[in-house]
């Protein structure tokens, strides 16, 4: 969207590519942690049922 493009442009202008790379890595890590948590919850539900 336009707002996402604008925000990434602001971050690129203020922090450079290193900031964008770190933020992208943080987002990937959060998603990976959420998927691991979900998998653990499903295993517990199957084991308890």
Short mmCIF file of N, CA and C in Angstrom, two decimals:
data_model
loop_
_atom_site.label_atom_id
_atom_site.label_comp_id
_atom_site.label_asym_id
_atom_site.label_seq_id
_atom_site.Cartn_x
_atom_site.Cartn_y
_atom_site.Cartn_z
N UNK A 1 0.84 -1.18 0.00
CA UNK A 1 0.00 0.00 0.00
C UNK A 1 0.88 1.24 0.00
N UNK A 2 0.24 2.36 -0.20
CA UNK A 2 0.98 3.61 -0.27
C UNK A 2 1.62 3.95 1.08
N UNK A 3 0.90 3.70 2.16
CA UNK A 3 1.45 4.04 3.48
C UNK A 3 2.65 3.16 3.81
N UNK A 4 2.61 1.88 3.44
CA UNK A 4 3.75 1.00 3.68
C UNK A 4 4.96 1.41 2.87
N UNK A 5 4.72 1.81 1.63
CA UNK A 5 5.81 2.28 0.78
C UNK A 5 6.41 3.56 1.34
N UNK A 6 5.57 4.46 1.79
CA UNK A 6 6.06 5.71 2.37
C UNK A 6 6.87 5.45 3.63
N UNK A 7 6.36 4.57 4.49
CA UNK A 7 7.05 4.27 5.74
C UNK A 7 8.41 3.63 5.47
N UNK A 8 8.48 2.71 4.51
CA UNK A 8 9.77 2.09 4.21
C UNK A 8 10.73 3.11 3.61
N UNK A 9 10.22 4.06 2.84
CA UNK A 9 11.07 5.12 2.32
C UNK A 9 11.62 6.00 3.42
N UNK A 10 10.80 6.30 4.41
CA UNK A 10 11.25 7.11 5.55
C UNK A 10 12.33 6.35 6.33
N UNK A 11 12.10 5.06 6.57
CA UNK A 11 13.09 4.28 7.31
C UNK A 11 14.39 4.15 6.52
N UNK A 12 14.29 3.97 5.22
CA UNK A 12 15.48 3.87 4.39
C UNK A 12 16.26 5.18 4.41
N UNK A 13 15.54 6.29 4.35
CA UNK A 13 16.20 7.60 4.36
C UNK A 13 16.85 7.92 5.69
N UNK A 14 16.24 7.47 6.79
CA UNK A 14 16.79 7.82 8.10
C UNK A 14 17.81 6.81 8.61
N UNK A 15 17.60 5.53 8.32
CA UNK A 15 18.49 4.52 8.88
C UNK A 15 19.30 3.73 7.89
N UNK A 16 18.97 3.84 6.62
CA UNK A 16 19.71 3.11 5.60
C UNK A 16 19.24 1.66 5.49
N UNK A 17 19.93 0.93 4.62
CA UNK A 17 19.56 -0.46 4.36
C UNK A 17 19.75 -1.34 5.58
N UNK A 18 20.71 -1.03 6.41
CA UNK A 18 20.95 -1.86 7.60
C UNK A 18 19.72 -1.89 8.50
N UNK A 19 19.08 -0.74 8.68
CA UNK A 19 17.87 -0.69 9.51
C UNK A 19 16.76 -1.53 8.89
N UNK A 20 16.55 -1.40 7.59
CA UNK A 20 15.51 -2.19 6.93
C UNK A 20 15.80 -3.68 7.03
N UNK A 21 17.05 -4.07 6.88
CA UNK A 21 17.41 -5.48 7.00
C UNK A 21 17.16 -6.01 8.40
N UNK A 22 17.50 -5.22 9.41
CA UNK A 22 17.27 -5.65 10.79
C UNK A 22 15.78 -5.76 11.09
N UNK A 23 15.00 -4.82 10.61
CA UNK A 23 13.56 -4.89 10.85
C UNK A 23 12.92 -6.07 10.13
N UNK A 24 13.39 -6.36 8.93
CA UNK A 24 12.87 -7.51 8.19
C UNK A 24 13.25 -8.81 8.91
N UNK A 25 14.46 -8.88 9.42
CA UNK A 25 14.89 -10.06 10.16
C UNK A 25 14.07 -10.23 11.43
N UNK A 26 13.78 -9.14 12.10
CA UNK A 26 12.94 -9.18 13.29
C UNK A 26 11.55 -9.71 12.96
N UNK A 27 10.97 -9.24 11.86
CA UNK A 27 9.65 -9.70 11.45
C UNK A 27 9.66 -11.20 11.14
N UNK A 28 10.69 -11.67 10.46
CA UNK A 28 10.80 -13.10 10.15
C UNK A 28 10.94 -13.91 11.44
N UNK A 29 11.71 -13.41 12.39
CA UNK A 29 11.89 -14.11 13.66
C UNK A 29 10.58 -14.19 14.45
N UNK A 30 9.80 -13.12 14.43
CA UNK A 30 8.51 -13.12 15.14
C UNK A 30 7.56 -14.14 14.51
N UNK A 31 7.51 -14.18 13.19
CA UNK A 31 6.65 -15.14 12.50
C UNK A 31 7.11 -16.57 12.78
N UNK A 32 8.41 -16.80 12.76
CA UNK A 32 8.94 -18.14 13.04
C UNK A 32 8.59 -18.57 14.47
N UNK A 33 8.73 -17.66 15.42
CA UNK A 33 8.38 -17.98 16.80
C UNK A 33 6.89 -18.29 16.94
N UNK A 34 6.06 -17.54 16.24
CA UNK A 34 4.62 -17.79 16.28
C UNK A 34 4.28 -19.16 15.69
N UNK A 35 4.94 -19.53 14.61
CA UNK A 35 4.69 -20.84 14.00
C UNK A 35 5.15 -21.97 14.91
N UNK A 36 6.28 -21.80 15.57
CA UNK A 36 6.74 -22.81 16.51
C UNK A 36 5.78 -22.95 17.69
N UNK A 37 5.28 -21.84 18.18
CA UNK A 37 4.32 -21.86 19.28
C UNK A 37 3.04 -22.57 18.85
N UNK A 38 2.56 -22.27 17.64
CA UNK A 38 1.35 -22.90 17.13
C UNK A 38 1.54 -24.41 16.98
N UNK A 39 2.69 -24.82 16.47
CA UNK A 39 2.96 -26.25 16.33
C UNK A 39 2.98 -26.94 17.69
N UNK A 40 3.57 -26.29 18.69
CA UNK A 40 3.60 -26.86 20.04
C UNK A 40 2.20 -26.96 20.62
N UNK A 41 1.37 -25.96 20.39
CA UNK A 41 -0.01 -26.00 20.88
C UNK A 41 -0.80 -27.13 20.24
N UNK A 42 -0.60 -27.32 18.95
CA UNK A 42 -1.32 -28.40 18.25
C UNK A 42 -0.86 -29.77 18.75
N UNK A 43 0.43 -29.91 19.01
CA UNK A 43 0.92 -31.19 19.53
C UNK A 43 0.33 -31.48 20.90
N UNK A 44 0.24 -30.46 21.74
CA UNK A 44 -0.36 -30.65 23.07
C UNK A 44 -1.82 -31.01 22.96
N UNK A 45 -2.54 -30.37 22.03
CA UNK A 45 -3.97 -30.65 21.86
C UNK A 45 -4.18 -32.08 21.37
N UNK A 46 -3.34 -32.54 20.46
CA UNK A 46 -3.47 -33.90 19.95
C UNK A 46 -3.10 -34.90 21.05
N UNK A 47 -2.07 -34.60 21.81
CA UNK A 47 -1.65 -35.50 22.89
C UNK A 47 -2.66 -35.58 24.02
N UNK A 48 -3.35 -34.48 24.30
CA UNK A 48 -4.32 -34.44 25.39
C UNK A 48 -5.65 -35.08 24.97
N UNK A 49 -5.93 -35.09 23.67
CA UNK A 49 -7.23 -35.58 23.19
C UNK A 49 -7.21 -37.01 22.96
#
